[in-house]
C-alpha cells in the first residue's frame, strides 16, 4: 500500500501544537492522522559541512526527515527568491519584489539538493504531496532523477493574474516545473482561473474537455481545494476551564464594552497599518466608542531579516503609539499591540472572549484565523467576523461583514455595525458560517486532495 510523503519548506515540531503558521497546522494534523514521512528544512542555518543525508527523527506516527540550509542558501533561497520575490509577487505586490539573479540560481540549487536527499528516501509507490511556493521545482527535479509516481502540489498562497505572474524572473521555467505534477491544488477558484489563464496565454496551454489542462507535452489536473481547520479541536480549546479563566481575566482587565481582536503574523500582506487607520477613524467618527472599544492586535514577528518586514514593524509601532497618545486615557488604552507569539489555547480563548474578529488582509491565500474566530464563538451569543474580500476565505464566508481593507471608512463603519449588531442577526450569520467551516474542515481538505490525486482510501493508515 502507498505511503504518504509530504514535503514542505519547514518541518514543524508537530509534538508542539503551539507553532504558528497555517501550513504547519494543516499538514501536521493530516500526517498525525495518517502517519507517513515529512521532509523539509529544520529551520537551522549552518556553514559547517552539510551532510547530504537528511536527519531522521520520529514524532508519533510520523517520520521527520530534515536538512539544514547554508548561510548562502538561507539568504538567496529562503529570504531571497522565496520571500522577497515569490511571496510579494504572488500576493500582488510587484512593488516589493527584489529581483536578483542570484536568488533564482540558489532557489533552483536548493530544490535540486532537496530532491537528491528526498530521492534517497522515496519508495517507488510513495504518494508525494509537495507544499507551497518554496518547492515549485521539487517534482521536476525528482522526475529528472527517474521517479515516476504521482506527485501532487498544493499552493497555500494566492496565484496572481498573468500580468503579475509574468513579472517573475524565471516564470516560464516555473510554469514548466508546475507541469511535472499530476495534480495542482489552489485555495480558491479565482486562483485556479488565474493559473489557467497564465498557462493558456503564456505557455500555449490547452484546456481539455474533461477540465484538465495540457502544456509542455503533459496533461495535469488543476483544482481549488479551500483549506479548512480542525473545527472541533479548536472549539474545544476555546471552552476549557483555563479558557474560561482567560476570558474572565480579559473582561476584568479592560473597561471596554467591546473588544476587537486581530491575530496575524506581522506581514505586509495582512493590512495592519490600514486596520489601525480604520480603527482611528472609528474613534474619530463615532466618539461614543472612546473608552468603550479596544483593539487587541496580536502580531508575532516573522521573517525579520527581510527589509520590508522591518519597515512594517516600524510603521505599526508609530501608528499604535500615535493613536494611543491621541485618544488613550489613564484607564483606557485604545490599541493593545502585542508583538509576540501566543499559545494556541490562549488565542482560542481570546477569540471567544472578543466581540469582533477583524481579519483584513490586503491579499491572503485563505486565512485560517477567520475560520478559527468563527469556530471559537458561543452559538448563543456569537461575535461578528469582519473579513477582507481579498482573503481566500471570503470566497466561502460571505455571511461575514465582507469589506474592502483599503477603504478605511468602510472598515470603520463595519466595526461600528459589528459592535451594534442585534443578537438575532449575529446568531444567523454565525450559524451559517459555522456550518460551512465545520463541513469543510481540514480533514475533508486533505481527503479531497488525496482522492483527486487518485489515492483516496488506499493511502495506508500506518
Ligand atoms: P499565515 O499562514 O499567512 O500565517 P493564516 O491565518 O492562514 O495565515 O494562519 C495563521 C495560523 O497561525 C493560525 O492558525 C493562527 O492561529 C496562528 N497564529 C497567528 N498568530 C499567532 C500567534 N501570535 N501565536 C500563535 N499562533 C498564531
GROMACS .gro file of C-alpha atoms and ligand atoms in nm:
model
  489
    1UNK     CA    1   0.000   0.000   0.000
    2UNK     CA    2   0.120   0.354  -0.073
    3UNK     CA    3   0.286   0.563   0.192
    4UNK     CA    4   0.213   0.936   0.224
    5UNK     CA    5   0.520   1.155   0.185
    6UNK     CA    6   0.484   1.526   0.247
    7UNK     CA    7   0.748   1.782   0.154
    8UNK     CA    8   0.731   2.144   0.266
    9UNK     CA    9   0.990   2.414   0.323
   10UNK     CA   10   0.970   2.388   0.701
   11UNK     CA   11   0.912   2.077   0.901
   12UNK     CA   12   0.745   2.184   1.223
   13UNK     CA   13   0.776   2.006   1.551
   14UNK     CA   14   0.430   1.851   1.548
   15UNK     CA   15   0.468   1.737   1.905
   16UNK     CA   16   0.434   2.108   1.999
   17UNK     CA   17   0.099   2.226   1.864
   18UNK     CA   18   0.173   2.589   1.957
   19UNK     CA   19   0.381   2.662   1.647
   20UNK     CA   20   0.241   2.938   1.424
   21UNK     CA   21   0.170   2.911   1.051
   22UNK     CA   22  -0.131   2.784   0.865
   23UNK     CA   23   0.063   2.524   0.669
   24UNK     CA   24   0.230   2.369   0.971
   25UNK     CA   25  -0.103   2.328   1.145
   26UNK     CA   26  -0.283   2.177   0.846
   27UNK     CA   27  -0.005   1.940   0.739
   28UNK     CA   28   0.074   1.839   1.095
   29UNK     CA   29  -0.288   1.741   1.151
   30UNK     CA   30  -0.307   1.538   0.826
   31UNK     CA   31   0.016   1.349   0.893
   32UNK     CA   32  -0.067   1.276   1.256
   33UNK     CA   33  -0.385   1.114   1.139
   34UNK     CA   34  -0.242   0.910   0.850
   35UNK     CA   35   0.120   0.854   0.951
   36UNK     CA   36   0.399   0.880   0.691
   37UNK     CA   37   0.711   1.084   0.612
   38UNK     CA   38   0.752   1.461   0.636
   39UNK     CA   39   1.053   1.608   0.458
   40UNK     CA   40   1.190   1.963   0.467
   41UNK     CA   41   1.415   2.223   0.629
   42UNK     CA   42   1.472   2.202   1.004
   43UNK     CA   43   1.496   2.580   1.039
   44UNK     CA   44   1.873   2.569   1.111
   45UNK     CA   45   2.129   2.777   0.921
   46UNK     CA   46   2.482   2.639   0.941
   47UNK     CA   47   2.803   2.665   0.746
   48UNK     CA   48   2.962   2.353   0.887
   49UNK     CA   49   2.990   2.088   0.612
   50UNK     CA   50   2.641   1.969   0.542
   51UNK     CA   51   2.550   1.604   0.532
   52UNK     CA   52   2.368   1.517   0.210
   53UNK     CA   53   2.151   1.281   0.414
   54UNK     CA   54   1.856   1.426   0.600
   55UNK     CA   55   1.840   1.385   0.976
   56UNK     CA   56   1.564   1.140   1.070
   57UNK     CA   57   1.351   1.152   1.383
   58UNK     CA   58   1.008   1.022   1.465
   59UNK     CA   59   0.717   1.201   1.622
   60UNK     CA   60   0.425   0.971   1.689
   61UNK     CA   61   0.331   0.804   1.362
   62UNK     CA   62   0.534   1.044   1.153
   63UNK     CA   63   0.897   1.019   1.042
   64UNK     CA   64   1.055   1.362   1.008
   65UNK     CA   65   1.342   1.397   0.759
   66UNK     CA   66   1.519   1.731   0.790
   67UNK     CA   67   1.803   1.923   0.628
   68UNK     CA   68   1.974   2.247   0.728
   69UNK     CA   69   2.045   2.538   0.497
   70UNK     CA   70   2.379   2.708   0.446
   71UNK     CA   71   2.410   3.082   0.507
   72UNK     CA   72   2.408   3.145   0.132
   73UNK     CA   73   2.103   2.923   0.078
   74UNK     CA   74   1.918   3.095   0.360
   75UNK     CA   75   1.994   3.437   0.209
   76UNK     CA   76   1.922   3.362  -0.155
   77UNK     CA   77   1.668   3.079  -0.146
   78UNK     CA   78   1.464   3.142   0.170
   79UNK     CA   79   1.491   3.517   0.226
   80UNK     CA   80   1.567   3.579  -0.142
   81UNK     CA   81   1.368   3.410  -0.416
   82UNK     CA   82   1.101   3.257  -0.189
   83UNK     CA   83   1.028   3.551   0.039
   84UNK     CA   84   1.149   3.859  -0.149
   85UNK     CA   85   1.031   3.754  -0.496
   86UNK     CA   86   0.766   3.481  -0.496
   87UNK     CA   87   0.590   3.592  -0.177
   88UNK     CA   88   0.534   3.956  -0.280
   89UNK     CA   89   0.457   3.884  -0.646
   90UNK     CA   90   0.211   3.605  -0.568
   91UNK     CA   91   0.045   3.843  -0.320
   92UNK     CA   92   0.011   4.108  -0.595
   93UNK     CA   93   0.291   4.326  -0.453
   94UNK     CA   94   0.521   4.379  -0.751
   95UNK     CA   95   0.643   4.697  -0.583
   96UNK     CA   96   0.807   4.497  -0.304
   97UNK     CA   97   0.976   4.233  -0.520
   98UNK     CA   98   1.358   4.237  -0.516
   99UNK     CA   99   1.468   4.088  -0.843
  100UNK     CA  100   1.819   3.945  -0.815
  101UNK     CA  101   1.962   3.679  -1.046
  102UNK     CA  102   2.149   3.502  -0.763
  103UNK     CA  103   1.817   3.438  -0.590
  104UNK     CA  104   1.680   3.229  -0.874
  105UNK     CA  105   2.003   3.028  -0.913
  106UNK     CA  106   2.007   2.933  -0.546
  107UNK     CA  107   1.633   2.861  -0.542
  108UNK     CA  108   1.697   2.606  -0.814
  109UNK     CA  109   2.006   2.454  -0.650
  110UNK     CA  110   1.832   2.414  -0.313
  111UNK     CA  111   1.543   2.236  -0.482
  112UNK     CA  112   1.796   2.009  -0.656
  113UNK     CA  113   1.968   1.933  -0.326
  114UNK     CA  114   1.633   1.866  -0.158
  115UNK     CA  115   1.532   1.638  -0.446
  116UNK     CA  116   1.852   1.431  -0.408
  117UNK     CA  117   1.801   1.400  -0.034
  118UNK     CA  118   1.434   1.311  -0.063
  119UNK     CA  119   1.506   1.078  -0.357
  120UNK     CA  120   1.723   0.868  -0.124
  121UNK     CA  121   1.421   0.803   0.099
  122UNK     CA  122   1.150   0.754  -0.163
  123UNK     CA  123   0.991   0.422  -0.247
  124UNK     CA  124   0.851   0.384  -0.598
  125UNK     CA  125   0.488   0.369  -0.485
  126UNK     CA  126   0.500   0.654  -0.233
  127UNK     CA  127   0.240   0.922  -0.288
  128UNK     CA  128   0.425   1.253  -0.273
  129UNK     CA  129   0.247   1.570  -0.172
  130UNK     CA  130   0.458   1.884  -0.205
  131UNK     CA  131   0.358   2.212  -0.045
  132UNK     CA  132   0.391   2.575  -0.129
  133UNK     CA  133   0.593   2.825  -0.323
  134UNK     CA  134   0.936   2.733  -0.187
  135UNK     CA  135   0.924   2.399  -0.363
  136UNK     CA  136   0.761   2.455  -0.703
  137UNK     CA  137   1.051   2.274  -0.882
  138UNK     CA  138   1.080   1.974  -0.647
  139UNK     CA  139   0.874   1.728  -0.855
  140UNK     CA  140   1.054   1.829  -1.176
  141UNK     CA  141   1.389   1.760  -1.007
  142UNK     CA  142   1.266   1.423  -0.877
  143UNK     CA  143   1.132   1.329  -1.220
  144UNK     CA  144   1.474   1.417  -1.363
  145UNK     CA  145   1.613   1.150  -1.126
  146UNK     CA  146   1.373   0.895  -1.272
  147UNK     CA  147   1.088   0.897  -1.019
  148UNK     CA  148   0.763   0.820  -1.197
  149UNK     CA  149   0.499   0.809  -0.926
  150UNK     CA  150   0.216   1.054  -0.870
  151UNK     CA  151   0.310   1.396  -0.739
  152UNK     CA  152   0.064   1.646  -0.601
  153UNK     CA  153   0.128   2.013  -0.526
  154UNK     CA  154  -0.074   2.250  -0.310
  155UNK     CA  155  -0.018   2.624  -0.321
  156UNK     CA  156  -0.113   2.781   0.013
  157UNK     CA  157  -0.078   3.139  -0.111
  158UNK     CA  158  -0.262   3.317  -0.394
  159UNK     CA  159  -0.189   3.268  -0.762
  160UNK     CA  160  -0.199   3.611  -0.931
  161UNK     CA  161  -0.332   3.711  -1.275
  162UNK     CA  162  -0.099   3.675  -1.578
  163UNK     CA  163   0.028   4.033  -1.585
  164UNK     CA  164   0.169   3.990  -1.236
  165UNK     CA  165   0.291   3.634  -1.271
  166UNK     CA  166   0.498   3.711  -1.581
  167UNK     CA  167   0.685   3.980  -1.386
  168UNK     CA  168   0.866   3.694  -1.211
  169UNK     CA  169   1.215   3.625  -1.334
  170UNK     CA  170   1.203   3.260  -1.440
  171UNK     CA  171   0.825   3.246  -1.481
  172UNK     CA  172   0.839   3.021  -1.792
  173UNK     CA  173   1.058   2.772  -1.609
  174UNK     CA  174   0.822   2.785  -1.310
  175UNK     CA  175   0.519   2.701  -1.525
  176UNK     CA  176   0.713   2.413  -1.681
  177UNK     CA  177   0.802   2.290  -1.330
  178UNK     CA  178   0.435   2.302  -1.226
  179UNK     CA  179   0.356   2.071  -1.516
  180UNK     CA  180   0.568   1.797  -1.357
  181UNK     CA  181   0.288   1.743  -1.105
  182UNK     CA  182  -0.020   1.530  -1.170
  183UNK     CA  183  -0.243   1.745  -0.953
  184UNK     CA  184  -0.207   2.112  -0.861
  185UNK     CA  185  -0.431   2.248  -0.586
  186UNK     CA  186  -0.519   2.612  -0.520
  187UNK     CA  187  -0.700   2.778  -0.232
  188UNK     CA  188  -0.975   2.937  -0.442
  189UNK     CA  189  -1.149   2.920  -0.775
  190UNK     CA  190  -1.008   3.267  -0.853
  191UNK     CA  191  -0.651   3.132  -0.811
  192UNK     CA  192  -0.726   2.835  -1.035
  193UNK     CA  193  -0.864   3.062  -1.306
  194UNK     CA  194  -0.554   3.285  -1.285
  195UNK     CA  195  -0.332   2.979  -1.326
  196UNK     CA  196  -0.532   2.856  -1.622
  197UNK     CA  197  -0.502   3.197  -1.788
  198UNK     CA  198  -0.123   3.203  -1.734
  199UNK     CA  199  -0.091   2.859  -1.895
  200UNK     CA  200  -0.319   2.945  -2.186
  201UNK     CA  201  -0.174   3.289  -2.252
  202UNK     CA  202   0.194   3.224  -2.184
  203UNK     CA  203   0.262   2.852  -2.235
  204UNK     CA  204   0.037   2.758  -2.530
  205UNK     CA  205  -0.175   2.563  -2.284
  206UNK     CA  206  -0.496   2.389  -2.386
  207UNK     CA  207  -0.798   2.326  -2.167
  208UNK     CA  208  -0.916   1.968  -2.227
  209UNK     CA  209  -1.282   1.861  -2.244
  210UNK     CA  210  -1.251   1.682  -1.908
  211UNK     CA  211  -1.131   2.005  -1.738
  212UNK     CA  212  -0.764   1.904  -1.723
  213UNK     CA  213  -0.503   2.129  -1.876
  214UNK     CA  214  -0.221   2.045  -2.119
  215UNK     CA  215   0.113   2.212  -2.186
  216UNK     CA  216   0.477   2.102  -2.233
  217UNK     CA  217   0.355   1.759  -2.352
  218UNK     CA  218   0.181   1.676  -2.022
  219UNK     CA  219  -0.179   1.692  -1.905
  220UNK     CA  220  -0.245   1.777  -1.541
  221UNK     CA  221  -0.541   1.838  -1.312
  222UNK     CA  222  -0.571   2.184  -1.152
  223UNK     CA  223  -0.844   2.248  -0.899
  224UNK     CA  224  -0.946   2.455  -0.596
  225UNK     CA  225  -0.925   2.288  -0.252
  226UNK     CA  226  -1.004   2.557   0.006
  227UNK     CA  227  -0.815   2.463   0.320
  228UNK     CA  228  -1.003   2.433   0.650
  229UNK     CA  229  -0.922   2.398   1.019
  230UNK     CA  230  -0.983   2.128   1.278
  231UNK     CA  231  -1.306   2.291   1.392
  232UNK     CA  232  -1.388   2.052   1.674
  233UNK     CA  233  -1.046   2.071   1.838
  234UNK     CA  234  -1.033   2.448   1.813
  235UNK     CA  235  -1.384   2.485   1.950
  236UNK     CA  236  -1.298   2.259   2.243
  237UNK     CA  237  -0.979   2.455   2.308
  238UNK     CA  238  -1.185   2.773   2.348
  239UNK     CA  239  -1.406   2.604   2.610
  240UNK     CA  240  -1.171   2.467   2.875
  241UNK     CA  241  -1.161   2.582   3.234
  242UNK     CA  242  -0.839   2.766   3.158
  243UNK     CA  243  -1.008   2.938   2.863
  244UNK     CA  244  -1.297   3.049   3.085
  245UNK     CA  245  -1.045   3.197   3.332
  246UNK     CA  246  -0.863   3.372   3.047
  247UNK     CA  247  -1.184   3.532   2.923
  248UNK     CA  248  -1.282   3.635   3.273
  249UNK     CA  249  -0.939   3.798   3.316
  250UNK     CA  250  -0.973   3.979   2.982
  251UNK     CA  251  -1.311   4.124   3.083
  252UNK     CA  252  -1.186   4.226   3.428
  253UNK     CA  253  -0.874   4.398   3.297
  254UNK     CA  254  -1.039   4.606   3.030
  255UNK     CA  255  -1.309   4.859   3.078
  256UNK     CA  256  -1.407   4.813   2.716
  257UNK     CA  257  -1.760   4.707   2.633
  258UNK     CA  258  -1.643   4.572   2.301
  259UNK     CA  259  -1.312   4.402   2.238
  260UNK     CA  260  -1.198   4.373   1.878
  261UNK     CA  261  -0.927   4.116   1.808
  262UNK     CA  262  -0.679   4.081   1.523
  263UNK     CA  263  -0.424   3.797   1.508
  264UNK     CA  264  -0.177   3.792   1.220
  265UNK     CA  265   0.191   3.733   1.157
  266UNK     CA  266   0.346   4.077   1.118
  267UNK     CA  267   0.339   4.066   0.740
  268UNK     CA  268   0.275   4.345   0.489
  269UNK     CA  269   0.006   4.132   0.324
  270UNK     CA  270  -0.208   4.141   0.639
  271UNK     CA  271  -0.316   4.504   0.604
  272UNK     CA  272  -0.221   4.601   0.959
  273UNK     CA  273  -0.147   4.973   0.906
  274UNK     CA  274  -0.473   5.005   0.712
  275UNK     CA  275  -0.652   4.832   1.001
  276UNK     CA  276  -0.505   5.069   1.261
  277UNK     CA  277  -0.601   5.368   1.047
  278UNK     CA  278  -0.956   5.237   1.020
  279UNK     CA  279  -0.970   5.199   1.398
  280UNK     CA  280  -0.853   5.558   1.436
  281UNK     CA  281  -1.131   5.668   1.204
  282UNK     CA  282  -1.381   5.473   1.411
  283UNK     CA  283  -1.275   5.666   1.722
  284UNK     CA  284  -1.291   5.996   1.532
  285UNK     CA  285  -1.623   5.939   1.356
  286UNK     CA  286  -1.805   5.757   1.636
  287UNK     CA  287  -1.673   5.923   1.954
  288UNK     CA  288  -1.912   5.720   2.168
  289UNK     CA  289  -1.666   5.434   2.119
  290UNK     CA  290  -1.390   5.608   2.310
  291UNK     CA  291  -1.334   5.421   2.636
  292UNK     CA  292  -1.578   5.166   2.501
  293UNK     CA  293  -1.394   4.977   2.225
  294UNK     CA  294  -1.046   4.831   2.236
  295UNK     CA  295  -0.849   4.679   1.953
  296UNK     CA  296  -0.620   4.396   2.062
  297UNK     CA  297  -0.374   4.319   1.784
  298UNK     CA  298  -0.151   4.015   1.828
  299UNK     CA  299   0.119   4.016   1.561
  300UNK     CA  300   0.416   3.785   1.618
  301UNK     CA  301   0.744   3.865   1.441
  302UNK     CA  302   0.820   3.682   1.118
  303UNK     CA  303   1.097   3.697   0.852
  304UNK     CA  304   1.262   3.986   1.030
  305UNK     CA  305   1.572   3.959   0.809
  306UNK     CA  306   1.372   4.089   0.511
  307UNK     CA  307   1.376   4.471   0.498
  308UNK     CA  308   1.008   4.505   0.408
  309UNK     CA  309   0.922   4.335   0.740
  310UNK     CA  310   1.135   4.571   0.946
  311UNK     CA  311   0.961   4.863   0.770
  312UNK     CA  312   0.612   4.740   0.855
  313UNK     CA  313   0.711   4.689   1.217
  314UNK     CA  314   0.828   5.049   1.249
  315UNK     CA  315   0.516   5.176   1.078
  316UNK     CA  316   0.285   4.985   1.311
  317UNK     CA  317   0.465   5.091   1.625
  318UNK     CA  318   0.436   5.452   1.507
  319UNK     CA  319   0.066   5.421   1.429
  320UNK     CA  320  -0.035   5.246   1.750
  321UNK     CA  321   0.172   5.493   1.955
  322UNK     CA  322   0.009   5.790   1.782
  323UNK     CA  323  -0.345   5.653   1.828
  324UNK     CA  324  -0.288   5.564   2.193
  325UNK     CA  325  -0.129   5.905   2.253
  326UNK     CA  326  -0.415   6.094   2.088
  327UNK     CA  327  -0.711   5.901   2.232
  328UNK     CA  328  -0.589   5.699   2.532
  329UNK     CA  329  -0.661   5.786   2.891
  330UNK     CA  330  -0.526   5.672   3.225
  331UNK     CA  331  -0.790   5.400   3.239
  332UNK     CA  332  -0.808   5.309   2.868
  333UNK     CA  333  -0.555   5.209   2.601
  334UNK     CA  334  -0.729   5.207   2.261
  335UNK     CA  335  -0.487   4.965   2.088
  336UNK     CA  336  -0.318   4.681   2.269
  337UNK     CA  337  -0.047   4.577   2.033
  338UNK     CA  338   0.131   4.252   2.122
  339UNK     CA  339   0.434   4.170   1.910
  340UNK     CA  340   0.496   3.807   2.007
  341UNK     CA  341   0.371   3.452   1.980
  342UNK     CA  342   0.078   3.347   2.192
  343UNK     CA  343  -0.007   2.985   2.278
  344UNK     CA  344  -0.284   2.843   2.061
  345UNK     CA  345  -0.516   2.772   2.352
  346UNK     CA  346  -0.482   3.131   2.472
  347UNK     CA  347  -0.566   3.253   2.121
  348UNK     CA  348  -0.873   3.031   2.113
  349UNK     CA  349  -0.990   3.178   2.445
  350UNK     CA  350  -0.926   3.535   2.329
  351UNK     CA  351  -1.122   3.476   2.009
  352UNK     CA  352  -1.416   3.353   2.214
  353UNK     CA  353  -1.389   3.644   2.454
  354UNK     CA  354  -1.377   3.918   2.188
  355UNK     CA  355  -1.697   4.056   2.037
  356UNK     CA  356  -1.545   4.135   1.697
  357UNK     CA  357  -1.287   3.945   1.489
  358UNK     CA  358  -1.101   4.171   1.247
  359UNK     CA  359  -0.940   3.987   0.955
  360UNK     CA  360  -0.849   4.240   0.689
  361UNK     CA  361  -0.552   4.123   0.480
  362UNK     CA  362  -0.477   4.309   0.157
  363UNK     CA  363  -0.431   3.967  -0.001
  364UNK     CA  364  -0.428   3.623   0.158
  365UNK     CA  365  -0.432   3.268   0.021
  366UNK     CA  366  -0.704   3.159   0.263
  367UNK     CA  367  -0.663   3.298   0.619
  368UNK     CA  368  -0.722   3.041   0.887
  369UNK     CA  369  -0.767   3.300   1.161
  370UNK     CA  370  -1.107   3.387   1.009
  371UNK     CA  371  -1.216   3.024   1.048
  372UNK     CA  372  -1.067   2.993   1.398
  373UNK     CA  373  -1.255   3.303   1.512
  374UNK     CA  374  -1.586   3.153   1.394
  375UNK     CA  375  -1.505   2.813   1.548
  376UNK     CA  376  -1.439   2.968   1.891
  377UNK     CA  377  -1.765   3.167   1.923
  378UNK     CA  378  -2.054   3.081   2.154
  379UNK     CA  379  -2.358   2.982   1.947
  380UNK     CA  380  -2.593   3.164   2.183
  381UNK     CA  381  -2.403   3.492   2.185
  382UNK     CA  382  -2.151   3.491   1.900
  383UNK     CA  383  -1.912   3.765   1.795
  384UNK     CA  384  -1.903   3.916   1.447
  385UNK     CA  385  -1.635   3.846   1.187
  386UNK     CA  386  -1.518   4.131   0.965
  387UNK     CA  387  -1.340   3.980   0.666
  388UNK     CA  388  -1.142   4.124   0.376
  389UNK     CA  389  -1.281   4.046   0.034
  390UNK     CA  390  -0.920   3.980  -0.069
  391UNK     CA  391  -0.874   3.684   0.166
  392UNK     CA  392  -0.933   3.346   0.002
  393UNK     CA  393  -1.171   3.274   0.291
  394UNK     CA  394  -1.413   3.537   0.157
  395UNK     CA  395  -1.500   3.310  -0.136
  396UNK     CA  396  -1.687   3.081   0.104
  397UNK     CA  397  -1.762   3.305   0.407
  398UNK     CA  398  -1.998   3.567   0.275
  399UNK     CA  399  -2.206   3.585   0.594
  400UNK     CA  400  -1.914   3.772   0.750
  401UNK     CA  401  -1.913   4.150   0.713
  402UNK     CA  402  -1.706   4.148   0.396
  403UNK     CA  403  -1.501   4.466   0.347
  404UNK     CA  404  -1.250   4.632   0.120
  405UNK     CA  405  -0.945   4.653   0.350
  406UNK     CA  406  -0.806   4.956   0.162
  407UNK     CA  407  -1.118   5.159   0.242
  408UNK     CA  408  -1.072   5.284   0.598
  409UNK     CA  409  -1.421   5.435   0.601
  410UNK     CA  410  -1.588   5.110   0.509
  411UNK     CA  411  -1.385   4.915   0.767
  412UNK     CA  412  -1.466   5.172   1.040
  413UNK     CA  413  -1.836   5.155   0.954
  414UNK     CA  414  -1.824   4.775   0.965
  415UNK     CA  415  -1.665   4.783   1.310
  416UNK     CA  416  -1.947   5.009   1.425
  417UNK     CA  417  -2.204   4.782   1.265
  418UNK     CA  418  -2.048   4.471   1.420
  419UNK     CA  419  -2.042   4.629   1.766
  420UNK     CA  420  -2.410   4.722   1.748
  421UNK     CA  421  -2.544   4.421   1.557
  422UNK     CA  422  -2.862   4.272   1.708
  423UNK     CA  423  -2.826   3.930   1.869
  424UNK     CA  424  -3.053   3.758   1.619
  425UNK     CA  425  -2.851   3.874   1.319
  426UNK     CA  426  -2.528   3.774   1.491
  427UNK     CA  427  -2.667   3.426   1.554
  428UNK     CA  428  -2.789   3.383   1.197
  429UNK     CA  429  -2.461   3.489   1.044
  430UNK     CA  430  -2.259   3.278   1.283
  431UNK     CA  431  -2.472   2.966   1.236
  432UNK     CA  432  -2.429   2.983   0.857
  433UNK     CA  433  -2.052   3.040   0.882
  434UNK     CA  434  -2.006   2.770   1.142
  435UNK     CA  435  -2.195   2.512   0.938
  436UNK     CA  436  -1.973   2.577   0.638
  437UNK     CA  437  -1.637   2.566   0.821
  438UNK     CA  438  -1.749   2.251   1.001
  439UNK     CA  439  -1.844   2.080   0.676
  440UNK     CA  440  -1.525   2.191   0.501
  441UNK     CA  441  -1.275   2.116   0.775
  442UNK     CA  442  -0.907   2.030   0.737
  443UNK     CA  443  -0.962   1.655   0.719
  444UNK     CA  444  -1.202   1.697   0.429
  445UNK     CA  445  -0.945   1.920   0.253
  446UNK     CA  446  -0.680   1.652   0.293
  447UNK     CA  447  -0.915   1.367   0.187
  448UNK     CA  448  -1.036   1.554  -0.119
  449UNK     CA  449  -0.686   1.647  -0.229
  450UNK     CA  450  -0.556   1.292  -0.191
  451UNK     CA  451  -0.866   1.148  -0.358
  452UNK     CA  452  -0.812   1.381  -0.654
  453UNK     CA  453  -0.454   1.258  -0.667
  454UNK     CA  454  -0.606   0.914  -0.711
  455UNK     CA  455  -0.507   0.765  -0.380
  456UNK     CA  456  -0.813   0.817  -0.159
  457UNK     CA  457  -0.855   0.547   0.098
  458UNK     CA  458  -0.566   0.341  -0.030
  459UNK     CA  459  -0.303   0.562   0.144
  460UNK     CA  460  -0.202   0.344   0.430
  461UNK     CA  461  -0.328   0.402   0.780
  462UNK     CA  462   0.013   0.335   0.939
  463LIG     P1  463  -0.049   3.266   0.756
  463LIG     O1  464  -0.040   3.122   0.716
  463LIG     O2  465  -0.023   3.366   0.647
  463LIG     O3  466   0.030   3.300   0.879
  463LIG     P2  467  -0.322   3.202   0.843
  463LIG     O4  468  -0.425   3.291   0.904
  463LIG     O5  469  -0.373   3.117   0.733
  463LIG     O6  470  -0.202   3.295   0.798
  463LIG     O7  471  -0.263   3.105   0.954
  463LIG     C1  472  -0.203   3.156   1.070
  463LIG     C2  473  -0.204   3.050   1.181
  463LIG     O8  474  -0.108   3.087   1.279
  463LIG     C3  475  -0.337   3.038   1.252
  463LIG     O9  476  -0.360   2.904   1.285
  463LIG     C4  477  -0.317   3.124   1.376
  463LIG    O10  478  -0.396   3.086   1.486
  463LIG     C5  479  -0.169   3.105   1.405
  463LIG     N1  480  -0.115   3.226   1.468
  463LIG     C6  481  -0.117   3.351   1.421
  463LIG     N2  482  -0.061   3.437   1.508
  463LIG     C7  483  -0.023   3.367   1.615
  463LIG     C8  484   0.040   3.399   1.739
  463LIG     N3  485   0.072   3.523   1.776
  463LIG     N4  486   0.066   3.298   1.823
  463LIG     C9  487   0.033   3.171   1.790
  463LIG     N5  488  -0.028   3.136   1.676
  463LIG    C10  489  -0.055   3.231   1.588
   0.00000   0.00000   0.00000
